XYZ file of C-alpha atoms in Angstrom:
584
model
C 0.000 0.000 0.000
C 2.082 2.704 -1.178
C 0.138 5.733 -0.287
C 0.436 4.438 3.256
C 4.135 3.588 3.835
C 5.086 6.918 5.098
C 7.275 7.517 7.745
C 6.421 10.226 10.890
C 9.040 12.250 9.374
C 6.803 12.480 5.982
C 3.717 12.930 8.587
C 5.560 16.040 10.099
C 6.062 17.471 6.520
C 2.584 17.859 6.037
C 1.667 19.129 8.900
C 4.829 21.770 8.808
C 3.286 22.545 5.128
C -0.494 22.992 6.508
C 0.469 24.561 9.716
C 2.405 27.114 7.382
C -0.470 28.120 4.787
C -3.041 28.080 7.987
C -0.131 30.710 9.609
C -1.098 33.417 6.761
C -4.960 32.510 6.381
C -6.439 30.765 9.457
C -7.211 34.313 10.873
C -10.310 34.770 8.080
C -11.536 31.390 8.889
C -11.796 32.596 12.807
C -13.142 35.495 11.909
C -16.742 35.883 13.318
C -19.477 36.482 10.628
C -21.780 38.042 13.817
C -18.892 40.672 14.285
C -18.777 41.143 9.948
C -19.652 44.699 9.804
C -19.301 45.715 13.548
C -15.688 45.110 13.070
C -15.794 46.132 9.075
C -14.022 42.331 8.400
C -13.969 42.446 4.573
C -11.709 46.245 4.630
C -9.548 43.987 6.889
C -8.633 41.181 5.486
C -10.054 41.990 1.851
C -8.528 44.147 -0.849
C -10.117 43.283 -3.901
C -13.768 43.050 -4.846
C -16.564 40.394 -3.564
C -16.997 39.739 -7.439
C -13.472 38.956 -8.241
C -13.712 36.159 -5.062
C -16.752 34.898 -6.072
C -15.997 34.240 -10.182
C -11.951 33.170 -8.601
C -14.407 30.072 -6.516
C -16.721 29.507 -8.667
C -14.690 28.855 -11.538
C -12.011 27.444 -9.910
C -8.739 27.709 -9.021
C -7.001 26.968 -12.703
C -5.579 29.344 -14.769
C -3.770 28.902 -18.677
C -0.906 30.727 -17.057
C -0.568 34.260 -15.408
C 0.681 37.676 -16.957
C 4.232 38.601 -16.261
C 2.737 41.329 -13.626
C 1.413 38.998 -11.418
C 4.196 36.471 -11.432
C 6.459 39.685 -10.174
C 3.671 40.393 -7.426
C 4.001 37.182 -6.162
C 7.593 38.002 -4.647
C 5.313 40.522 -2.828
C 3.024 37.526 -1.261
C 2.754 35.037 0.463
C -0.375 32.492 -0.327
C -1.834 35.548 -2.012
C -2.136 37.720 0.881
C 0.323 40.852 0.863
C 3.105 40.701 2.928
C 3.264 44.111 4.100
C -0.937 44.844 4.552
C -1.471 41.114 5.431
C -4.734 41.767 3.356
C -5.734 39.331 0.382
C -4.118 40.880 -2.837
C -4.689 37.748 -5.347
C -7.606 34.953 -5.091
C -5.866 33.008 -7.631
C -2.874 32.389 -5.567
C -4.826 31.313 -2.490
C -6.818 29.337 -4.100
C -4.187 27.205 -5.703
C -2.667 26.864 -2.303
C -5.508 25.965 -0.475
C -6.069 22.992 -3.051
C -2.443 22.032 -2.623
C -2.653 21.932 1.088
C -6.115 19.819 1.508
C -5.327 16.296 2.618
C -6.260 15.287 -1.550
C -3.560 17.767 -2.820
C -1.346 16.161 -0.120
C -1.887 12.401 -1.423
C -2.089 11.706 2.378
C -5.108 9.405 2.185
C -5.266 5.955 1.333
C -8.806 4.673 -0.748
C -11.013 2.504 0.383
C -10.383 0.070 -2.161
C -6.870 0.139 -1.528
C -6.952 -0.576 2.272
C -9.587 -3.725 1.041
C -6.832 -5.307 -0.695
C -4.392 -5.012 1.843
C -5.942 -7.261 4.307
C -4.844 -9.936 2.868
C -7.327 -12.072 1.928
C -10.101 -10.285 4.005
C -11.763 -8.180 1.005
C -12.494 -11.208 -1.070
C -13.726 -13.168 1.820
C -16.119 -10.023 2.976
C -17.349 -9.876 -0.589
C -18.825 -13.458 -0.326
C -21.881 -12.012 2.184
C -22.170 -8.655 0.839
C -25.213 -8.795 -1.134
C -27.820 -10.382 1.858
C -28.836 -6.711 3.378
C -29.517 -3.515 1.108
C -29.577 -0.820 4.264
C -31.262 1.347 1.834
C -34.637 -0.394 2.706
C -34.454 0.837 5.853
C -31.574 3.889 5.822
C -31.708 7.194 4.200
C -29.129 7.147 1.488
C -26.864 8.511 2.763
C -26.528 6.916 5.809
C -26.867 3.808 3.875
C -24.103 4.443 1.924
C -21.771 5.284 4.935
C -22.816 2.339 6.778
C -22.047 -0.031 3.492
C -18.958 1.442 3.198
C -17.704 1.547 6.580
C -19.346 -1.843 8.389
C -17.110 -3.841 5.095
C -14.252 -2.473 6.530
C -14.518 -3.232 10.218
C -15.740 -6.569 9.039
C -12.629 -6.958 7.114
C -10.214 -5.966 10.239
C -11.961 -7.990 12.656
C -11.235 -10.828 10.199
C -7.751 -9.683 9.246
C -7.127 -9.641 13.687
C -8.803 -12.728 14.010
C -11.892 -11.396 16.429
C -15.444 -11.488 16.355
C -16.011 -8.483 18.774
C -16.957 -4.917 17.621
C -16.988 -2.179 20.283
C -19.385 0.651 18.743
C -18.527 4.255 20.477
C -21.219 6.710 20.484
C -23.384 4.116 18.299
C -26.799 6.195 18.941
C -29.873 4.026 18.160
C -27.539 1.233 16.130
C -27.416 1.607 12.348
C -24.033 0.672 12.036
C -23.863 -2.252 15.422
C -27.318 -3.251 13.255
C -25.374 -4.168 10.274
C -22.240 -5.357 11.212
C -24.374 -7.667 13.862
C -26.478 -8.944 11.191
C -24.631 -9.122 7.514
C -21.111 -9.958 9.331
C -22.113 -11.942 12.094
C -19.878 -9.817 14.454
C -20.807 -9.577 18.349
C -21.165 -5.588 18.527
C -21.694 -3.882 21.420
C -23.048 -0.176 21.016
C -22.113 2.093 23.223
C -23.499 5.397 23.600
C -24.021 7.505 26.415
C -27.733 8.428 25.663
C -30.262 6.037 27.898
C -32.794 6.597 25.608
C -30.820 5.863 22.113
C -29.830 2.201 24.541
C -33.508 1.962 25.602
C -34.932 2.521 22.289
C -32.294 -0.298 20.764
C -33.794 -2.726 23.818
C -37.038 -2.523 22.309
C -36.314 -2.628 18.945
C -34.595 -6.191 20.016
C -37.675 -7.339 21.899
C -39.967 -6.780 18.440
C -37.212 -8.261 16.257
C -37.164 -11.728 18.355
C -40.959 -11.599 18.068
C -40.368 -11.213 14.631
C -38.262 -13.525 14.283
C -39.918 -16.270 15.371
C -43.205 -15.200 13.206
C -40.635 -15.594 9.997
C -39.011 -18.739 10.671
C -42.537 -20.199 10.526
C -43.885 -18.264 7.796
C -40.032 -19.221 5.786
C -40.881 -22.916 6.565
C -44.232 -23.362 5.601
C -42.971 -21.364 1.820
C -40.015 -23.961 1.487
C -40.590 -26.702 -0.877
C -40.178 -30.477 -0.424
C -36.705 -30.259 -1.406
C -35.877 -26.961 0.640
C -37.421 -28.670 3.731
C -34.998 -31.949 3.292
C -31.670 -29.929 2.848
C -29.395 -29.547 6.182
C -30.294 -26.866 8.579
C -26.752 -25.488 8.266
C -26.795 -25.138 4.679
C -30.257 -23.570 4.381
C -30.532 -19.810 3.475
C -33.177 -17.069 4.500
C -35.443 -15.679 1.740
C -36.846 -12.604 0.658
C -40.364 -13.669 0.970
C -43.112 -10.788 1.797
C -44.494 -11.142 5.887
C -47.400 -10.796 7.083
C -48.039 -7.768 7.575
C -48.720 -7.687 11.265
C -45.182 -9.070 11.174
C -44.435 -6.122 9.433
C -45.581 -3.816 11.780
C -44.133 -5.365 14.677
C -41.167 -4.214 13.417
C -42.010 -1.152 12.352
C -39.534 1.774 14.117
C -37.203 -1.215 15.538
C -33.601 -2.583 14.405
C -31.927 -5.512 15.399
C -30.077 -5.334 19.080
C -30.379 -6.718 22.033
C -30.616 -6.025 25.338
C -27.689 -6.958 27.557
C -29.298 -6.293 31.225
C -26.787 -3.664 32.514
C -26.881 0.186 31.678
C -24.515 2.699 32.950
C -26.647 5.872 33.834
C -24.009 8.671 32.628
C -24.854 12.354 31.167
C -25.759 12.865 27.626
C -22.821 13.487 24.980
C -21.820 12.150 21.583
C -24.727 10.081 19.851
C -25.057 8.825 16.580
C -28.499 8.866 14.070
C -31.228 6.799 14.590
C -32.655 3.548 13.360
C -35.804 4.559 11.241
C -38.823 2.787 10.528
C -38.788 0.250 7.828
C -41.222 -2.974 6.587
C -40.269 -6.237 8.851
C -39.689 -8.487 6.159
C -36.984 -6.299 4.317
C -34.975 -6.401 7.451
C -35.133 -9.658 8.902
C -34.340 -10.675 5.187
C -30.955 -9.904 5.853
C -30.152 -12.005 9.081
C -27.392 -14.393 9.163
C -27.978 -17.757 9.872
C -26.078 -17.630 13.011
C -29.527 -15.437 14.271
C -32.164 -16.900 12.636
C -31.611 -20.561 13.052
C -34.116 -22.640 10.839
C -35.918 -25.995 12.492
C -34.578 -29.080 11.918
C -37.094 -30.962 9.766
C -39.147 -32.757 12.197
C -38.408 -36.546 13.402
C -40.596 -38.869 15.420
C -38.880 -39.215 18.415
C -39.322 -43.285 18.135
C -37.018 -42.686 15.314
C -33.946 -40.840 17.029
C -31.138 -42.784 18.362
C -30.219 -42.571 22.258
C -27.228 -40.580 21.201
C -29.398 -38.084 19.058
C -31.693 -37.554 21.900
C -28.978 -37.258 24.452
C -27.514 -34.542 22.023
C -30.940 -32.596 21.314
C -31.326 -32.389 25.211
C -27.916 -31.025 26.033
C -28.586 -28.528 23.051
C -32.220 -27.469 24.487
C -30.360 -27.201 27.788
C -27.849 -25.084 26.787
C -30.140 -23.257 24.833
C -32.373 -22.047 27.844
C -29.297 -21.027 29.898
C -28.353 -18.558 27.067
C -31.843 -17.464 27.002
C -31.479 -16.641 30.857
C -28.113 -15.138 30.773
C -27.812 -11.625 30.810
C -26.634 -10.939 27.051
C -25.039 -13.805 26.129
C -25.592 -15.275 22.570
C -26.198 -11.724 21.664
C -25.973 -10.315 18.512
C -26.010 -6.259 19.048
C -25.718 -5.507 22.906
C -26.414 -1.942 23.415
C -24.739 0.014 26.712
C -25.723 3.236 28.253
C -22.422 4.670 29.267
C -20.176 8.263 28.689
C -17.189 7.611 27.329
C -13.807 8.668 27.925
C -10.110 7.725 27.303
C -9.984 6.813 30.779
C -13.087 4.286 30.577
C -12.051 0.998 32.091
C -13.803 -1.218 28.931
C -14.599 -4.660 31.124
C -16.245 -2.533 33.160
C -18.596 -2.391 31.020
C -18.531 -5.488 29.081
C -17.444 -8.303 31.237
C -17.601 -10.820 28.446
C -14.958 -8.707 26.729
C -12.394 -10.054 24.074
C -9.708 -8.996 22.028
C -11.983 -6.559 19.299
C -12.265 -3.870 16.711
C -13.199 -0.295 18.132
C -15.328 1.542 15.360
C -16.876 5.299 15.307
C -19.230 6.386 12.748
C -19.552 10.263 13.106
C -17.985 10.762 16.702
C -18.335 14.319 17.883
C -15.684 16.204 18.904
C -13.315 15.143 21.534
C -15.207 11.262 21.292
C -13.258 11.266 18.515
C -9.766 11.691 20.372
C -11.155 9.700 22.970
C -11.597 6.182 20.738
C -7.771 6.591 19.514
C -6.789 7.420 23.525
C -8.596 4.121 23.820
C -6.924 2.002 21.085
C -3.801 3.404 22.011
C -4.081 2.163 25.989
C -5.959 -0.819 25.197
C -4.474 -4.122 25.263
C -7.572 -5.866 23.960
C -7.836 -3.789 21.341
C -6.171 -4.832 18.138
C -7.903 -2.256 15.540
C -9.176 1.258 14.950
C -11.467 2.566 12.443
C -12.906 6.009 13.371
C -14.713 9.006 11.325
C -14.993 12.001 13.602
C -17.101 15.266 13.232
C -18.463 18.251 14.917
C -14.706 19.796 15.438
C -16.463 22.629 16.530
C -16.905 20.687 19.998
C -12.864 19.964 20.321
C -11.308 21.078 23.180
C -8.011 22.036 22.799
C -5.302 22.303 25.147
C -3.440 25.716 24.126
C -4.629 29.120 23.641
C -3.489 31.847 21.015
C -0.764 32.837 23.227
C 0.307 29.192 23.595
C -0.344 29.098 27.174
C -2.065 25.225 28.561
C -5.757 26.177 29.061
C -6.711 24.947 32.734
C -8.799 21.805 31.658
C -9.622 19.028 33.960
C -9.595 16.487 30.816
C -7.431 15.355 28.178
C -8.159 17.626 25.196
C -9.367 16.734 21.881
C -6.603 18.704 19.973
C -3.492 18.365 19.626
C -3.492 15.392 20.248
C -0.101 14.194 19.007
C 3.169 15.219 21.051
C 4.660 16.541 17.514
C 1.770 19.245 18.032
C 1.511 19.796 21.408
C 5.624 20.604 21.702
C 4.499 23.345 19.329
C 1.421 24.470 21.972
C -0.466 23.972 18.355
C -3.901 26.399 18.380
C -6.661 26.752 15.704
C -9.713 28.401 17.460
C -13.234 27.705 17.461
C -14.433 29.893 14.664
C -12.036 28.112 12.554
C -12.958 24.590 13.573
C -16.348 25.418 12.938
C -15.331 26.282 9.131
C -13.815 23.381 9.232
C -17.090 21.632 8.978
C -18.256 23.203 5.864
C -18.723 20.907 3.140
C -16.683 22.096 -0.183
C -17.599 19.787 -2.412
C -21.719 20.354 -1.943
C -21.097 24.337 -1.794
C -19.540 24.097 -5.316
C -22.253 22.195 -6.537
C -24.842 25.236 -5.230
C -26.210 23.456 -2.014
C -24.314 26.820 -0.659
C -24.199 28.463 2.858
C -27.906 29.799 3.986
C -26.959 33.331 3.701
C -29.745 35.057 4.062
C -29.778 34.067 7.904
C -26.093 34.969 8.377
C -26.941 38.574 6.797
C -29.453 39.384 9.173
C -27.919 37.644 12.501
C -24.383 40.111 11.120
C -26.875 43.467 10.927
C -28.648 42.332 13.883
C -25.545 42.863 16.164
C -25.033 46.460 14.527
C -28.906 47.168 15.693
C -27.323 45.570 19.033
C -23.715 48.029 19.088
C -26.021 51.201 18.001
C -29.220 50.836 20.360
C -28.024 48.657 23.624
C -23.883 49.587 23.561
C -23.862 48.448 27.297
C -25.843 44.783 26.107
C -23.737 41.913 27.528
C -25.748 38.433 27.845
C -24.598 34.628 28.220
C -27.820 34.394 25.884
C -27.909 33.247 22.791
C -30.362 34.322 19.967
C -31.258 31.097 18.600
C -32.973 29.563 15.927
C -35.126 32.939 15.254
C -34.665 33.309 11.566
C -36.852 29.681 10.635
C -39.653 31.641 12.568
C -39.785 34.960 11.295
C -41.321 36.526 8.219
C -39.254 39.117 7.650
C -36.320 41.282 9.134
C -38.386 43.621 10.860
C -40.089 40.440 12.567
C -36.732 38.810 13.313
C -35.368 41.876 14.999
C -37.838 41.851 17.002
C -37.999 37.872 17.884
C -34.456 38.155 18.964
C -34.626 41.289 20.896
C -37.254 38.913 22.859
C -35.325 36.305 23.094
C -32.589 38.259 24.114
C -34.807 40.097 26.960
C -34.236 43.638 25.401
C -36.758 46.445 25.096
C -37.427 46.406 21.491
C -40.085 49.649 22.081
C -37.132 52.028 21.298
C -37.136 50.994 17.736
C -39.855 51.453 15.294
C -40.222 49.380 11.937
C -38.905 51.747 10.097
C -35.688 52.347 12.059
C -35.310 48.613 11.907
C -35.990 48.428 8.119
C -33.341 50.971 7.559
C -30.830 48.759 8.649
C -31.909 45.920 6.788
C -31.348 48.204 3.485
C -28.478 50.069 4.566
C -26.153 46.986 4.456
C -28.212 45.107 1.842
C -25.818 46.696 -0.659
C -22.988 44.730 1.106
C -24.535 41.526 1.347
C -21.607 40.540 -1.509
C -19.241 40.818 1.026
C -20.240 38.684 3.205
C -20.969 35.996 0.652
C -17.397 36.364 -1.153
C -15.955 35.998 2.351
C -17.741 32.966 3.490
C -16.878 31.209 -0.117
C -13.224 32.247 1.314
C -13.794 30.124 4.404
C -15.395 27.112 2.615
C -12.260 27.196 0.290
C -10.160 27.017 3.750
C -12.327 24.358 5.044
C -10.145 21.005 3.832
C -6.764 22.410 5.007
C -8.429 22.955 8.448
C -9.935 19.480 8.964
C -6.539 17.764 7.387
C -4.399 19.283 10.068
C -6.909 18.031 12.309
C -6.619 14.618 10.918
C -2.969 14.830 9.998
C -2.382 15.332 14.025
C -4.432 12.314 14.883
C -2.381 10.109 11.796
C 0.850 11.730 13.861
C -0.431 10.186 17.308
C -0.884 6.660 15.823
C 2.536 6.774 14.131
C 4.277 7.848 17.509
C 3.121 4.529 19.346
C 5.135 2.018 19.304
C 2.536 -0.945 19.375
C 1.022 0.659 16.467
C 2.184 -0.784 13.302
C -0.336 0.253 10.759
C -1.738 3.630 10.315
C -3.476 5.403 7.516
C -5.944 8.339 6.649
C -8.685 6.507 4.093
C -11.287 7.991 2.387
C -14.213 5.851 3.188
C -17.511 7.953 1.393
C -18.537 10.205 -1.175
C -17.876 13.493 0.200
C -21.007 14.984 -1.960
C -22.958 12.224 0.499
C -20.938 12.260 3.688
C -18.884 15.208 3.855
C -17.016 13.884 6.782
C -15.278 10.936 4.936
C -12.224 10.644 6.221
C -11.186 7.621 8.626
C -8.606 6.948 10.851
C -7.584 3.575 10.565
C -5.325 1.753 12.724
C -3.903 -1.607 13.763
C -1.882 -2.936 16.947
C 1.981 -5.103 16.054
C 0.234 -8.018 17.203
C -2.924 -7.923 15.217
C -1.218 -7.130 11.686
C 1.239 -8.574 8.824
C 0.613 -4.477 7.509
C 3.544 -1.968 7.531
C 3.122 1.690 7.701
């Protein structure tokens, strides 16, 4: 895997080259758009026109070559920003560097496919059971498609280490522990520190067992004479239509089950929900190893003494399971918070060697699961997609100075970063999430909303200079009907006498800086265009940690979805010395 063989030294090259370009720029991407014409942001960082930034994005970042001018100014800049007003003198030039320095324009990332055929033997073997479940009968498509992608994968490691366990962090009501549970045969247990995603899941389990049951009789009485005389452990389920009080028995539930123990904890990290979807789609899909098909019936006359000894030792064995708290499970969803200090057979006392997964961790859950791998012994393999980097902690401020947190941060969280007290700043974390791919396609920013929230807090400096509030305006824009009506909504919400403003005054606002609503577009194009170089050194630092541990032999950065489906579509994949012929 050649895209993967790169040494820490290579690692620290990108991030030097990122952590340069984000040096120059990563002040616009922290800029606040609230504080956009309070603190006149475009005069400050800006000096060309909204228009020029605008047809620069959307027509890209190529050019047939430059004039001989503006190869001379570019002694004068660095990353197209002047290096004596530190404002933006040439779009091109940024552009082209922000491509350069996005974890693509890197060739940091390893595909999919590639990592597949890596594990030796795994992708072939995974390919054998991949057609028995279509998620999109009962997933949206994109979470169908992330849950395909990903859950063939961690089915693949767990082969590749030799385990059948799958740890699921922040696994919310179970669409990925569903799948891998039921088209991989994996024991997966879900954790997520909601009680009611866990309760929900418990339920869901209790309908699918009724199910369950209702099918195997309704797939037996549809085999014919030849079906019924094959051997039970050849036999496969069909896609035969339920009954359709079968059907809604199921209706709103997933498969899991309920292991008897849940850790009460506070709310944090969760994952999407199950939806709704017919039975008979869903329990289509189980493996045999869950739905196990009656042995064609026997007299009892007939049986030898050894048969019936055998039968009653399996019936007994059968009934303890069925007592046991959790065992024979299949999906075994926990209520629990999770941190890099959470003591794992605490939790699951049955616990093996296994895979930990994370579909969409927020913020510092994210760190967390690699904190986890890392300090693990029973942990042989990491696959992880974070989001929300808005919700990071981090451990420096500007000035470099440790902030005084209680908890391990979510960023840096490699020692290469953290010698260098590395900071990026909420604002820019939060442009971070922006999605670059849909935003060039036209699903762009809501701007409308950001214009009046921006003119709103001029209204706020003009007519309440002494306002300070721990409030927060909220979701008024959805409600209102126009800016006059929002004004007033979130002078409400913020508790302010709105009285000393009529319509009109309010109105006059709205048209004054109407004329500059360019501005604030161009700028926010300027931030989506910064987006990937934020999130890769994100990612980059968490690629750094794995290839600092010793135990760690295999590392990589894969691209796991469509980022026009998923935007966040970047794992971090990782496997322990003992687990792994791989070499990173």
């Amino acid at each position: 895997m050649k895209s993967s063989c790169r040494s820490l030294t290579e690692i620290h090259r990108w991030i030097d080259e990122v952590k340069r370009f984000l040096s120059v720029t990563l002040a616009i991407a922290n800029a606040h758009t609230v504080e956009f014409y309070t603190h006149d942001v475009w005069k400050r960082f800006i000096a060309v026109t909204p228009q020029e930034v605008l047809a620069a994005v959307s027509s890209g970042s190529e050019q047939e070559g430059e004039p001989e001018h503006k190869q001379k100014e570019h002694s004068r800049t660095t990353f197209g920003f002047c290096i004596h007003s530190n404002r933006l003198v040439d779009i091109h030039e940024l552009l082209v560097a922000a491509k350069a320095q996005s974890l693509p324009g890197l060739g940091v990332c390893v595909s999919r496919d590639e990592l597949l055929q890596s594990l030796r033997g795994s992708e072939s073997e995974c390919a054998e059971i991949a057609d028995k479940l279509e998620p999109d009968e009962f997933m949206n498509s994109k979470k169908s498609h992330e849950v395909q992608c990903m859950s063939k994968v961690v089915a693949c490691l767990a082969q590749h280490c030799g385990v059948k366990q799958v740890i699921d962090v922040g696994s919310g009501k179970g669409y990925l522990s569903s799948f891998l549970s039921l088209q991989y045969g994996l024991q997966v247990f879900g954790i997520d520190s909601s009680s009611i995603n866990t309760h929900g899941a418990q339920e869901r389990n209790r309908k699918l067992k009724k199910f369950s049951r209702a099918y195997q009789k309704h797939s037996k009485a549809a085999r014919t004479p030849a079906e019924a005389q094959s051997s039970p452990q050849t036999e496969t389920v069909e896609r035969k239509p339920g009954p359709n009080r079968d059907r809604d028995a199921l209706a709103g539930s997933g498969s899991q089950q309920d292991v008897g123990a849940s850790v009460d904890a506070p709310a944090a990290e969760t994952q999407s929900a199950l939806g709704p979807e017919a039975g008979e789609l869903f329990l289509s899909a189980l493996s045999a190893d869950v739905i196990q098909p009656p042995s064609p019936r026997v007299p009892p006359s007939q049986l030898s003494a050894e048969e019936r000894e055998r039968r009653k030792r399996e019936n007994l064995e059968k009934k303890a399971r069925s007592r046991g708290e959790g065992a024979g499970g299949v999906f075994s969803p926990l209520t629990s918070y999770v941190t890099s200090e959470t003591e794992l057979r605490d939790l699951i006392t049955e616990l093996e060697e296994a895979v930990m997964v994370g579909l969409h961790t927020c913020g510092d859950l994210a760190a967390s699961t690699l904190r986890m791998f890392v300090a693990k012994p029973e942990l042989s393999a990491v696959c992880g997609v974070g989001c929300c980097y808005h919700l990071l902690s981090e451990e420096f401020n500007p000035d470099g100075q440790e902030e005084p947190l209680q908890t391990a941060c979510g960023f840096p969280l490699s020692q290469y970063l953290r010698d260098q007290s590395c900071f990026c700043g909420r604002n820019a974390r939060m442009s971070a999430c922006l999605a670059l791919e849909r935003v060039s396609l036209g699903q762009g920013i809501q701007m409308e909303s950001l214009f009046y929230r921006a003119v709103l807090h001029v209204i706020l400096r003009d007519h309440y200079s002494s306002y300070k509030s721990e409030k927060r305006v909220g979701n008024v824009y959805s409600k209102a009907k126009s800016f006059v009506d929002y004004v007033r909504r979130a002078l409400h919400r913020l508790e302010l006498d709105d009285s000393k403003l009529c319509d009109s005054d309010i109105q006059s606002y709205h048209d004054t800086y109407e004329a500059r609503m360019d501005e604030m577009h161009a700028f926010n194009m300027l931030k989506v265009t910064l987006a990937p170089c934020i999130e890769g050194l994100i990612l980059l630092d968490r690629l750094c940690y794995l290839k600092e541990q010793e135990d760690v032999s295999f590392s990589a950065l894969v691209q796991l979805f469509d980022p026009l489906l998923s935007p966040r579509c970047y794992a971090v994949v990782g496997l322990k010395s003992h687990s792994t012929k791989l070499r990173s």
